[in-house]
Amino acid sequence: PRSARGSHESKPGAQSAQGEESASQSTSTPALPSGVSWPLGAAAQTAAQALYVELLSCQQLPQSERRSRYKQKCLLWHPDKNLDQEDVATEVFQFLQLLRDWLLA
């Protein structure tokens, strides 16, 4: 099986217990698009916030590049690829699905 543990990417399971305190929405995180809400779990919310900020920086890129980056994140967070943290990965993956139309419009 392929292992991405040495990757520099934000990976499921990379959050520590200290991430629970920072999981609440901070005023520095931009507002979400209409119809999109943060995941409920603390670890999933922390990961979703990091992903959202990263995807915001992609808004000015060509659609093909945005699509590529979106697909990369979906593959990274797919629940089938993260059996050790399937619940967190499911929440983050569902969050990414909600962002699809906004990012690729």
PDB file of C-alpha atoms in Angstrom:
ATOM      1  CA  PRO A   1       0.000   0.000   0.000  1.00  0.00           C
ATOM      2  CA  ARG A   2       1.057   3.542  -0.777  1.00  0.00           C
ATOM      3  CA  SER A   3       2.108   5.648   2.197  1.00  0.00           C
ATOM      4  CA  ALA A   4       2.124   9.446   2.224  1.00  0.00           C
ATOM      5  CA  ARG A   5       3.188   9.821   5.840  1.00  0.00           C
ATOM      6  CA  GLY A   6       6.382  11.642   4.840  1.00  0.00           C
ATOM      7  CA  SER A   7       4.423  14.080   2.706  1.00  0.00           C
ATOM      8  CA  HIS A   8       4.345  17.788   3.472  1.00  0.00           C
ATOM      9  CA  GLU A   9       0.591  17.820   2.846  1.00  0.00           C
ATOM     10  CA  SER A  10      -1.939  18.292   5.598  1.00  0.00           C
ATOM     11  CA  LYS A  11      -2.863  14.687   6.166  1.00  0.00           C
ATOM     12  CA  PRO A  12      -5.639  13.106   8.180  1.00  0.00           C
ATOM     13  CA  GLY A  13      -4.314  12.305  11.620  1.00  0.00           C
ATOM     14  CA  ALA A  14      -1.778  15.123  11.499  1.00  0.00           C
ATOM     15  CA  GLN A  15      -3.719  17.130  14.054  1.00  0.00           C
ATOM     16  CA  SER A  16      -2.787  16.722  17.705  1.00  0.00           C
ATOM     17  CA  ALA A  17      -4.923  17.081  20.802  1.00  0.00           C
ATOM     18  CA  GLN A  18      -3.934  20.747  21.004  1.00  0.00           C
ATOM     19  CA  GLY A  19      -5.858  21.313  17.759  1.00  0.00           C
ATOM     20  CA  GLU A  20      -9.111  20.966  19.695  1.00  0.00           C
ATOM     21  CA  GLU A  21      -8.787  24.453  21.168  1.00  0.00           C
ATOM     22  CA  SER A  22      -8.000  26.042  17.804  1.00  0.00           C
ATOM     23  CA  ALA A  23     -10.844  24.199  16.086  1.00  0.00           C
ATOM     24  CA  SER A  24     -13.391  26.889  16.876  1.00  0.00           C
ATOM     25  CA  GLN A  25     -13.976  29.385  14.120  1.00  0.00           C
ATOM     26  CA  SER A  26     -11.539  32.228  14.401  1.00  0.00           C
ATOM     27  CA  THR A  27     -12.152  35.718  13.127  1.00  0.00           C
ATOM     28  CA  SER A  28      -9.201  35.358  10.756  1.00  0.00           C
ATOM     29  CA  THR A  29     -10.890  32.559   8.784  1.00  0.00           C
ATOM     30  CA  PRO A  30     -12.839  34.004   5.834  1.00  0.00           C
ATOM     31  CA  ALA A  31     -16.593  33.483   5.637  1.00  0.00           C
ATOM     32  CA  LEU A  32     -17.770  30.344   3.894  1.00  0.00           C
ATOM     33  CA  PRO A  33     -19.705  30.411   0.619  1.00  0.00           C
ATOM     34  CA  SER A  34     -23.477  30.225   0.843  1.00  0.00           C
ATOM     35  CA  GLY A  35     -24.746  26.724   1.632  1.00  0.00           C
ATOM     36  CA  VAL A  36     -21.435  25.533   3.107  1.00  0.00           C
ATOM     37  CA  SER A  37     -20.898  24.919   6.822  1.00  0.00           C
ATOM     38  CA  TRP A  38     -17.934  23.837   8.901  1.00  0.00           C
ATOM     39  CA  PRO A  39     -17.682  20.191   9.968  1.00  0.00           C
ATOM     40  CA  LEU A  40     -18.872  19.531  13.522  1.00  0.00           C
ATOM     41  CA  GLY A  41     -15.898  17.541  14.811  1.00  0.00           C
ATOM     42  CA  ALA A  42     -12.991  19.556  16.197  1.00  0.00           C
ATOM     43  CA  ALA A  43     -10.295  17.716  14.229  1.00  0.00           C
ATOM     44  CA  ALA A  44     -12.348  17.840  11.029  1.00  0.00           C
ATOM     45  CA  GLN A  45     -13.042  21.541  11.506  1.00  0.00           C
ATOM     46  CA  THR A  46      -9.357  22.320  12.006  1.00  0.00           C
ATOM     47  CA  ALA A  47      -8.466  20.410   8.832  1.00  0.00           C
ATOM     48  CA  ALA A  48     -11.343  21.996   6.900  1.00  0.00           C
ATOM     49  CA  GLN A  49     -10.243  25.500   7.896  1.00  0.00           C
ATOM     50  CA  ALA A  50      -6.706  24.831   6.658  1.00  0.00           C
ATOM     51  CA  LEU A  51      -8.046  23.384   3.396  1.00  0.00           C
ATOM     52  CA  TYR A  52     -10.407  26.305   2.881  1.00  0.00           C
ATOM     53  CA  VAL A  53      -7.654  28.878   3.327  1.00  0.00           C
ATOM     54  CA  GLU A  54      -5.493  26.908   0.893  1.00  0.00           C
ATOM     55  CA  LEU A  55      -8.305  26.662  -1.663  1.00  0.00           C
ATOM     56  CA  LEU A  56      -9.037  30.381  -1.316  1.00  0.00           C
ATOM     57  CA  SER A  57      -5.526  31.068  -2.545  1.00  0.00           C
ATOM     58  CA  CYS A  58      -6.333  29.051  -5.691  1.00  0.00           C
ATOM     59  CA  GLN A  59      -9.281  31.233  -6.733  1.00  0.00           C
ATOM     60  CA  GLN A  60      -7.254  33.258  -9.253  1.00  0.00           C
ATOM     61  CA  LEU A  61      -5.747  30.205 -10.946  1.00  0.00           C
ATOM     62  CA  PRO A  62      -7.087  28.810 -14.220  1.00  0.00           C
ATOM     63  CA  GLN A  63      -9.993  26.409 -13.797  1.00  0.00           C
ATOM     64  CA  SER A  64      -7.895  23.422 -14.897  1.00  0.00           C
ATOM     65  CA  GLU A  65      -5.402  24.105 -12.086  1.00  0.00           C
ATOM     66  CA  ARG A  66      -8.181  24.622  -9.533  1.00  0.00           C
ATOM     67  CA  ARG A  67      -9.775  21.354 -10.627  1.00  0.00           C
ATOM     68  CA  SER A  68      -6.452  19.540 -10.272  1.00  0.00           C
ATOM     69  CA  ARG A  69      -5.840  20.872  -6.772  1.00  0.00           C
ATOM     70  CA  TYR A  70      -9.410  20.123  -5.712  1.00  0.00           C
ATOM     71  CA  LYS A  71      -9.133  16.555  -6.965  1.00  0.00           C
ATOM     72  CA  GLN A  72      -5.813  16.144  -5.119  1.00  0.00           C
ATOM     73  CA  LYS A  73      -7.435  17.222  -1.838  1.00  0.00           C
ATOM     74  CA  CYS A  74     -10.410  14.935  -2.384  1.00  0.00           C
ATOM     75  CA  LEU A  75      -8.122  11.969  -2.961  1.00  0.00           C
ATOM     76  CA  LEU A  76      -6.073  12.879   0.102  1.00  0.00           C
ATOM     77  CA  TRP A  77      -9.135  13.081   2.353  1.00  0.00           C
ATOM     78  CA  HIS A  78     -11.259  10.273   0.876  1.00  0.00           C
ATOM     79  CA  PRO A  79     -12.554   8.075   3.740  1.00  0.00           C
ATOM     80  CA  ASP A  80     -11.467   4.898   1.931  1.00  0.00           C
ATOM     81  CA  LYS A  81      -7.874   6.167   2.027  1.00  0.00           C
ATOM     82  CA  ASN A  82      -8.046   7.011   5.740  1.00  0.00           C
ATOM     83  CA  LEU A  83      -9.423   3.974   7.483  1.00  0.00           C
ATOM     84  CA  ASP A  84      -7.614   4.856  10.722  1.00  0.00           C
ATOM     85  CA  GLN A  85      -9.572   8.153  10.948  1.00  0.00           C
ATOM     86  CA  GLU A  86     -12.563   7.425   8.793  1.00  0.00           C
ATOM     87  CA  ASP A  87     -14.982   9.683  10.718  1.00  0.00           C
ATOM     88  CA  VAL A  88     -12.750  12.762  10.447  1.00  0.00           C
ATOM     89  CA  ALA A  89     -11.964  12.039   6.805  1.00  0.00           C
ATOM     90  CA  THR A  90     -15.678  11.640   6.037  1.00  0.00           C
ATOM     91  CA  GLU A  91     -16.490  15.053   7.540  1.00  0.00           C
ATOM     92  CA  VAL A  92     -13.641  16.762   5.690  1.00  0.00           C
ATOM     93  CA  PHE A  93     -14.491  14.992   2.419  1.00  0.00           C
ATOM     94  CA  GLN A  94     -18.127  16.086   2.717  1.00  0.00           C
ATOM     95  CA  PHE A  95     -16.939  19.651   3.368  1.00  0.00           C
ATOM     96  CA  LEU A  96     -14.826  19.484   0.202  1.00  0.00           C
ATOM     97  CA  GLN A  97     -17.845  18.240  -1.752  1.00  0.00           C
ATOM     98  CA  LEU A  98     -19.812  21.301  -0.611  1.00  0.00           C
ATOM     99  CA  LEU A  99     -17.005  23.585  -1.840  1.00  0.00           C
ATOM    100  CA  ARG A 100     -16.861  22.022  -5.316  1.00  0.00           C
ATOM    101  CA  ASP A 101     -19.254  24.364  -7.158  1.00  0.00           C
ATOM    102  CA  TRP A 102     -17.786  27.441  -5.473  1.00  0.00           C
ATOM    103  CA  LEU A 103     -14.203  26.535  -6.362  1.00  0.00           C
ATOM    104  CA  LEU A 104     -14.795  25.314  -9.892  1.00  0.00           C
ATOM    105  CA  ALA A 105     -17.307  28.000 -10.974  1.00  0.00           C
TER     106      ALA A 105
END
